[in-house]
Structures are given as structure tokens and as C-alpha cells.
XYZ file of C-alpha atoms in Angstrom:
418
model
C -1.996 1.414 -1.230
C -4.527 4.125 -0.348
C -5.899 5.545 -3.591
C -8.658 7.497 -1.845
C -5.954 9.311 0.113
C -4.374 10.278 -3.206
C -7.703 11.671 -4.404
C -8.240 13.547 -1.150
C -4.768 15.103 -1.201
C -5.189 16.111 -4.832
C -8.458 17.920 -4.058
C -6.765 19.581 -1.093
C -3.997 20.904 -3.350
C -6.562 22.115 -5.886
C -8.497 24.064 -3.247
C -5.273 25.806 -2.218
C -4.566 26.898 -5.767
C -1.602 24.568 -6.169
C -2.994 23.230 -9.454
C -3.561 26.723 -10.831
C -1.897 27.608 -14.098
C -1.032 31.128 -13.042
C -0.515 33.183 -9.878
C 1.050 36.367 -8.585
C 3.330 35.251 -5.774
C 3.924 38.725 -4.304
C 0.248 39.628 -4.173
C -0.560 36.128 -2.953
C 1.925 36.511 -0.120
C 0.495 39.894 0.911
C -3.042 38.528 0.835
C -2.115 35.396 2.726
C -0.497 37.409 5.499
C -3.629 39.539 5.867
C -5.975 36.568 5.852
C -3.796 34.005 7.590
C -5.365 34.580 11.011
C -8.995 34.619 9.865
C -9.257 32.143 6.953
C -8.811 28.327 6.922
C -5.761 28.332 4.625
C -3.885 30.411 2.054
C -5.241 30.877 -1.477
C -4.006 32.763 -4.581
C -4.487 36.530 -4.643
C -7.210 36.477 -7.330
C -9.356 33.944 -5.453
C -12.024 34.849 -2.920
C -13.238 33.325 0.299
C -17.028 33.066 0.159
C -19.697 31.407 2.262
C -21.502 28.491 0.622
C -24.654 30.622 0.904
C -23.090 33.104 -1.548
C -22.394 30.346 -4.077
C -25.720 28.487 -4.214
C -29.454 28.637 -3.709
C -30.690 26.169 -1.111
C -33.774 24.083 -1.881
C -34.464 25.966 -5.119
C -37.900 25.990 -6.717
C -38.696 23.171 -9.147
C -41.677 23.434 -11.500
C -43.009 20.417 -13.353
C -46.307 19.125 -14.693
C -48.115 16.753 -12.299
C -48.475 14.110 -14.989
C -44.776 14.067 -15.887
C -42.501 11.147 -15.089
C -39.448 12.269 -13.099
C -36.361 10.557 -11.747
C -36.446 9.326 -8.156
C -33.134 9.067 -6.292
C -33.046 7.487 -2.821
C -29.863 7.786 -0.768
C -28.831 4.251 -1.743
C -28.652 5.272 -5.409
C -25.926 7.880 -4.834
C -22.445 6.371 -4.987
C -20.143 7.104 -2.019
C -16.550 8.248 -2.288
C -14.948 10.563 -4.799
C -17.095 9.660 -7.809
C -19.853 11.864 -9.231
C -22.424 9.190 -9.850
C -26.051 8.479 -9.080
C -28.582 6.084 -10.557
C -31.694 7.448 -12.248
C -33.229 4.051 -12.957
C -36.277 4.775 -10.787
C -39.041 7.068 -11.992
C -42.251 8.312 -10.405
C -45.086 10.682 -11.247
C -44.302 14.238 -10.198
C -47.692 14.515 -8.503
C -46.672 11.719 -6.101
C -43.252 13.070 -5.154
C -43.528 16.859 -5.339
C -44.351 16.854 -1.619
C -42.608 14.932 1.142
C -39.336 14.521 -0.755
C -36.398 16.656 -1.775
C -36.880 18.150 -5.249
C -34.238 19.120 -7.790
C -33.541 19.633 -11.465
C -30.742 18.874 -13.904
C -27.421 20.272 -12.667
C -28.396 20.714 -8.998
C -26.049 19.496 -6.279
C -27.106 16.746 -3.867
C -25.135 16.409 -0.626
C -26.039 13.909 2.098
C -26.711 15.553 5.441
C -26.918 12.500 7.752
C -24.217 10.264 9.223
C -22.598 8.041 7.956
C -23.622 9.040 4.421
C -22.129 12.500 4.911
C -18.705 11.157 5.918
C -18.922 8.590 3.098
C -19.133 11.479 0.615
C -22.523 10.607 -0.835
C -22.794 13.649 -3.061
C -23.266 14.266 -6.773
C -24.433 16.591 -9.513
C -27.941 15.526 -10.558
C -27.790 14.601 -14.243
C -29.598 12.549 -16.873
C -32.857 13.173 -15.030
C -36.110 12.103 -16.658
C -37.703 15.273 -18.016
C -34.872 17.198 -16.369
C -36.480 16.814 -12.955
C -36.009 14.614 -9.904
C -37.073 13.917 -6.338
C -35.474 11.839 -3.641
C -34.431 11.376 -0.052
C -35.157 14.156 2.397
C -31.645 13.554 3.749
C -30.146 15.512 0.838
C -29.123 19.139 0.944
C -30.201 20.393 -2.497
C -28.248 23.331 -3.929
C -28.229 25.184 -7.233
C -25.105 27.128 -8.170
C -25.390 30.848 -8.828
C -23.790 32.476 -11.836
C -20.005 32.320 -11.712
C -19.822 29.051 -9.740
C -19.162 25.725 -11.464
C -21.211 22.870 -9.976
C -18.454 20.313 -10.555
C -15.899 22.533 -8.830
C -18.203 22.914 -5.849
C -18.806 19.160 -5.795
C -15.058 18.584 -5.461
C -15.153 21.019 -2.546
C -17.977 19.045 -0.899
C -15.869 15.879 -1.209
C -12.787 17.526 0.317
C -11.428 16.465 3.683
C -11.663 20.100 4.787
C -15.434 20.173 4.208
C -16.047 16.705 5.693
C -14.218 17.698 8.882
C -16.138 20.958 9.023
C -19.441 19.110 8.735
C -18.563 16.494 11.368
C -17.560 19.272 13.770
C -21.000 20.852 13.266
C -23.113 17.708 13.596
C -26.362 17.992 15.553
C -28.646 15.262 16.882
C -28.302 11.960 18.685
C -25.699 9.306 17.937
C -26.632 7.431 14.771
C -28.967 10.211 13.632
C -26.560 13.122 13.460
C -26.871 15.665 10.670
C -25.135 18.766 9.453
C -27.725 21.522 9.278
C -28.540 23.926 6.461
C -27.264 26.997 8.283
C -23.959 25.353 9.085
C -23.519 24.459 5.408
C -24.386 28.031 4.435
C -21.774 29.425 6.827
C -18.953 27.182 5.581
C -16.186 29.107 3.793
C -15.283 28.115 0.223
C -12.140 29.155 -1.689
C -13.570 30.431 -4.994
C -11.277 31.081 -7.977
C -12.352 32.941 -11.128
C -14.844 30.905 -13.163
C -12.355 30.065 -15.913
C -9.935 28.777 -13.301
C -12.689 26.664 -11.723
C -13.192 25.007 -15.107
C -9.453 24.359 -15.507
C -9.224 22.876 -12.004
C -12.167 20.558 -12.712
C -10.522 19.398 -15.937
C -7.218 18.738 -14.177
C -8.847 16.865 -11.305
C -10.978 14.739 -13.623
C -7.949 13.864 -15.750
C -5.902 13.015 -12.662
C -8.737 10.888 -11.247
C -8.871 8.898 -14.500
C -5.187 8.057 -14.061
C -5.713 7.177 -10.389
C -8.643 4.945 -11.381
C -6.405 3.135 -13.867
C -3.670 2.697 -11.296
C -6.177 1.411 -8.733
C -7.597 -1.112 -11.185
C -4.111 -2.328 -12.077
C -3.236 -2.610 -8.393
C -6.401 -4.602 -7.665
C -5.635 -6.932 -10.556
C -2.129 -7.369 -9.196
C -3.500 -8.192 -5.749
C -5.828 -10.746 -7.309
C -2.898 -12.262 -9.167
C -0.896 -12.308 -5.933
C -3.713 -14.182 -4.212
C -3.787 -16.707 -7.038
C -0.015 -17.160 -6.848
C -0.182 -17.692 -3.072
C -2.847 -20.333 -3.553
C -0.803 -22.084 -6.221
C 2.283 -22.069 -3.995
C 0.336 -23.722 -1.175
C -1.117 -26.336 -3.540
C 2.335 -27.151 -4.886
C 3.597 -27.454 -1.318
C 0.862 -29.772 -0.057
C 1.225 -32.031 -3.120
C 4.976 -32.409 -2.694
C 5.856 -30.476 -5.851
C 7.715 -27.572 -4.277
C 10.981 -29.122 -3.086
C 13.027 -32.105 -4.190
C 12.647 -35.321 -2.218
C 16.066 -36.406 -0.879
C 17.305 -39.984 -0.795
C 18.920 -39.283 2.576
C 15.558 -38.586 4.212
C 13.625 -41.623 5.500
C 10.111 -42.502 4.404
C 7.206 -41.762 6.728
C 5.924 -44.826 8.562
C 2.214 -45.549 8.368
C 0.398 -44.162 11.413
C -3.122 -45.320 12.164
C -5.654 -46.372 9.564
C -5.028 -45.103 6.039
C -7.757 -42.817 4.647
C -9.949 -44.475 2.029
C -10.454 -41.473 -0.245
C -7.585 -39.081 -0.965
C -7.743 -35.993 -3.209
C -4.397 -36.195 -5.035
C -1.167 -38.153 -5.463
C 1.807 -37.509 -3.159
C 5.525 -38.430 -3.245
C 6.491 -41.989 -2.459
C 8.093 -41.147 0.888
C 4.971 -39.336 2.119
C 1.974 -41.030 3.707
C -1.713 -40.240 3.714
C -2.929 -40.223 7.320
C -5.997 -39.072 9.167
C -5.518 -35.852 11.106
C -6.595 -37.564 14.315
C -3.874 -40.209 13.906
C -0.971 -37.760 14.059
C -2.193 -34.558 15.700
C -4.128 -33.657 18.811
C -6.881 -31.137 18.004
C -8.793 -29.487 20.805
C -10.883 -26.313 21.108
C -9.883 -23.737 23.689
C -11.912 -22.482 26.637
C -14.547 -19.796 27.049
C -13.508 -16.428 28.401
C -15.839 -13.458 28.920
C -15.647 -10.579 26.457
C -15.118 -8.173 29.346
C -11.841 -9.953 30.155
C -10.444 -9.216 26.678
C -8.704 -5.842 26.389
C -6.864 -3.962 23.605
C -3.636 -4.366 25.576
C -2.516 -6.963 28.072
C -0.131 -9.737 29.020
C -1.203 -12.606 26.756
C -2.701 -12.605 23.239
C -6.188 -14.108 23.048
C -7.235 -15.965 19.876
C -10.782 -16.697 18.742
C -12.545 -17.837 15.603
C -11.081 -15.090 13.386
C -7.613 -14.780 14.860
C -6.401 -12.311 17.458
C -9.239 -10.878 19.575
C -7.186 -8.884 22.067
C -5.242 -9.533 25.254
C -5.975 -11.177 28.593
C -4.256 -11.609 31.945
C -4.134 -15.424 31.853
C -2.948 -18.032 29.340
C -4.118 -21.591 28.730
C -1.514 -22.802 26.210
C 2.233 -22.439 25.719
C 4.260 -23.360 22.661
C 4.081 -23.085 18.885
C 0.823 -24.328 17.389
C -1.392 -23.909 14.331
C -4.810 -22.534 15.353
C -7.965 -23.185 13.330
C -10.875 -20.770 13.648
C -14.000 -22.871 14.003
C -16.816 -20.329 14.281
C -18.099 -17.534 12.035
C -17.956 -16.648 8.341
C -14.160 -17.026 8.318
C -14.104 -20.383 10.076
C -11.339 -22.607 8.784
C -8.779 -19.797 8.829
C -5.365 -20.867 10.121
C -2.838 -18.925 12.217
C 0.428 -20.194 13.664
C 1.046 -18.757 17.133
C 3.987 -19.007 19.488
C 4.597 -18.533 23.207
C 2.031 -18.127 25.981
C -1.492 -17.375 24.744
C -5.178 -17.950 25.422
C -7.300 -19.955 22.974
C -11.058 -19.461 23.243
C -13.658 -22.117 22.529
C -13.848 -20.829 18.939
C -10.199 -21.678 18.207
C -8.931 -25.232 17.690
C -5.372 -25.790 18.921
C -3.454 -28.276 16.753
C -0.710 -30.072 18.701
C 1.609 -31.462 16.015
C 3.398 -33.733 18.475
C 6.501 -35.425 17.074
C 5.049 -35.840 13.587
C 4.722 -32.331 12.268
C 6.512 -29.008 12.030
C 3.906 -26.439 13.235
C 4.647 -24.035 10.391
C 4.385 -26.724 7.729
C 1.218 -28.156 9.257
C -0.238 -24.637 9.333
C 0.526 -24.157 5.627
C -1.009 -27.516 4.713
C -4.147 -26.844 6.766
C -4.509 -23.493 4.996
C -4.116 -25.219 1.620
C -6.876 -27.687 2.579
C -9.454 -24.838 2.601
C -11.177 -26.074 5.745
C -13.963 -23.509 5.330
C -15.535 -25.840 2.747
C -16.428 -28.216 5.599
C -18.342 -25.563 7.588
C -21.987 -26.100 8.457
C -24.386 -24.212 6.182
C -26.125 -22.250 8.930
C -26.634 -18.605 9.848
C -23.515 -18.900 12.019
C -21.143 -21.207 10.085
C -19.005 -23.513 12.183
C -16.533 -26.388 11.975
C -16.987 -29.620 13.878
C -13.747 -30.891 15.413
C -15.125 -34.430 15.200
C -15.524 -33.951 11.461
C -12.211 -32.358 10.598
C -10.101 -34.873 12.566
C -11.293 -37.523 10.086
C -9.891 -35.612 7.084
C -6.958 -37.096 5.138
C -3.642 -35.292 5.562
C -0.464 -35.712 3.438
C 2.431 -36.204 5.852
C 5.993 -35.597 4.558
C 9.223 -36.567 6.336
C 9.968 -34.145 9.175
C 13.125 -32.715 7.558
C 11.307 -32.154 4.292
C 8.607 -30.238 6.147
C 11.264 -27.765 7.305
C 12.527 -27.347 3.743
C 8.981 -26.816 2.463
C 8.430 -24.025 4.996
C 11.667 -22.325 3.959
C 10.749 -22.540 0.270
C 7.223 -21.223 0.826
C 8.518 -18.266 2.839
C 10.982 -17.414 0.084
C 8.317 -17.586 -2.626
C 5.811 -15.600 -0.565
C 8.389 -12.832 -0.114
C 8.742 -12.651 -3.889
C 4.972 -12.453 -4.298
C 4.790 -9.712 -1.648
C 7.505 -7.772 -3.467
C 5.561 -8.111 -6.713
C 2.288 -6.901 -5.192
C 4.022 -3.971 -3.493
C 5.230 -2.514 -6.800
């Protein structure tokens, strides 16, 4: 669920006057017809289109005593997104920051000018400043609202998708160091309602954002709960507690040497085996990055799952794949058909002993990432993981386990989607 999209659409409606408490539809229609060809979008009749330059002073004068402590706000201390928040934990002497930095006072607007901070909506109203004064990154546009313009209303405008697109379309500079210039900001058109209406709009947006914040927090908690439930389902499955053991199903015969240390008890008909005793586990083959394309004939799998598509395949069938390289090593995907496995993916051939889907679920439940090497580039050793103990159920029970897990996972997905 995209809560930032909700916030963006709500601001968009506000800037079009759709949250206004009053309007004159006839006059609004006449005005909209006259302005439709020259202005970005329609606004109520008693609103005005103004340039940003008519609403603010750019880089306004700030006077402070040299010996005074003032707040210092680097770009990193301004929160991105739709919040109006910056940290004022840092302080410096005014004499040391009055030159070479942006300067501002309580209530001024700070808007990032450089990519990607601009697109990330790093903007805020400067508040709670030490001695009412601050300095900070030179990558801020500093603006002070003129009489009749509410700073919070203008901040919502600066966080709007309309303004962000305008700024991106007016970027200057090289890639990675692009900025939106002062003159381009000054020339940007702003829909400005009467001051009292600005205040009402701010109140409505802030109240709506509080409700969106609550919904987002509840959704995140639900997703966390869903993740916990999925983990519990897998643990129940791998320990033989998810489906009933049937008398009609034969016991698993012992295959290879029994593991010495096992992590939990399993049903009587199951057997603890070493992975190498029942499955063939082999890493794929190297293929150049230039051979991997966004579209192609065969899917290509690497250490973190699907990497793209290639023109050749090196395996055919249904197999669990274990990613063995990178921060996500130990992740498990079950793939089917013709595909290419790179050297960073371990192909698990279940042979006659395992159902690929059940083996994939059990391998996921084993949390193989815990066996990764503690290096800058974590990795799994095939020689190490083939020695791990594996609980092997009867083949028919494996099929029933897969069916039960799929059913339970659907219920969890339905819960998290609400």
C-alpha cells in the first residue's frame, strides 16, 4: 500500500481548491476557461496564480551577535518525504557560520536544491532554532514568506508532485550534481488562496496526514505480524506439526549416515539425514553481465534471485535454488522449466527423495543465511551446507505439507492485504 501516494494526491487536491470550504462555481468556471490555456490547472475564482518570487524573499538578511550560539542544520538533518521535520541538535558560534553557509531565522523555509535531495522532498520550516537563528548547507534555497502567505501552506506546495516535476524539468548541471536554480524557483507558479483559506487547508492537510500516519503504522505492524506468522508456519511445517501423519504412508528409510546433532524432534516416520545424502547440490556457471538482458528467452538466476534473461539455459526442471553470495545469501526460490543458474546460485536436485516445493520450504525455514561467512561480501560454502541435518518426511506427506502451507499463506496474504 502506497501511503506516500495518498499524501501526494491529497496535496494535489488541496492545491486545486478541492479541500476548500467554499467556492463560487459559476465564477470559478468563467475564470478557469480564461486561464485554462495559460495556467497549470484550474483553481477557485478567489485564488490567484502568483510566482514564487511574489510570495517570498530569497536569501533574506539575518542579523545576529557574533558570540551567539545558533542552530546548524546540514542536509542530512532535514527529513525527506512529506514530513516537516529537521534536527537542531547541532549548534555553532554565529561568527563561524555567518559566512560560507546558508543563513536563516525562525519560520524561514528551507528547500533542497540538489539531486536527489530535491526529489526526496528534503524541505522544512526552520523552527526551534537556538536564539531564533540558524545556518546550514549551501544546498538549501532559503525563503521567507511575505505578508499574506502562510509558510506551512507554501511548504506543502514545495512537497507537491507538481512542484517536484517542475524542478526536475528545470535542472541544470552534470549528472549527479544537478540543481534547480534560484531563478527557476522564482518563476514557478503557485496557486495562492486567501490567507484564511491557506490556514484552513494547512489544518485539513495536517489532520489528514495524522490519520494517514496512523494507518501506515497499523499497516506496518500488520506486515510485521504477517512475517511472524509466515515464519511460524514454516517452523511448524519443518517440525512435522502442520499435517497429520497417516498410518497408510510408509516410514522413511535411513539414507546415509545419521547426523549427530539435530535441532528439534520430528515425527516417528521422518528421518534426520544429511543434505548431501539425499540431494545433489551444485552451483551454476558464470555468465557475463553483458549477456543478461531485461527480456529474453530464459530466466537467469543469481545470488538474489532473478537477474534477468539470457539466450541459453543450463538447467531444465523444477528445483529449489539457494543464493550463495551477497547480503541475502541463503534465500531460496523454487524455479521451473528451462533456466540459467549462475555461479552464485546453488541448484538443489531433490532426486527421488524430495518434492521440490517442500524441500524449498524446509530450506527457507532452516535460515541458511546464518551459515554465511562473516566477510565484506557474505557467502555460503556448498561444502558446508551439504553437511547440515535435514528432516525428511515421507514423499506423500511432503505433498500434503506443501498444500497446507500454500493454504495458510493465502490466509496470511489476505490478512495483510486488508
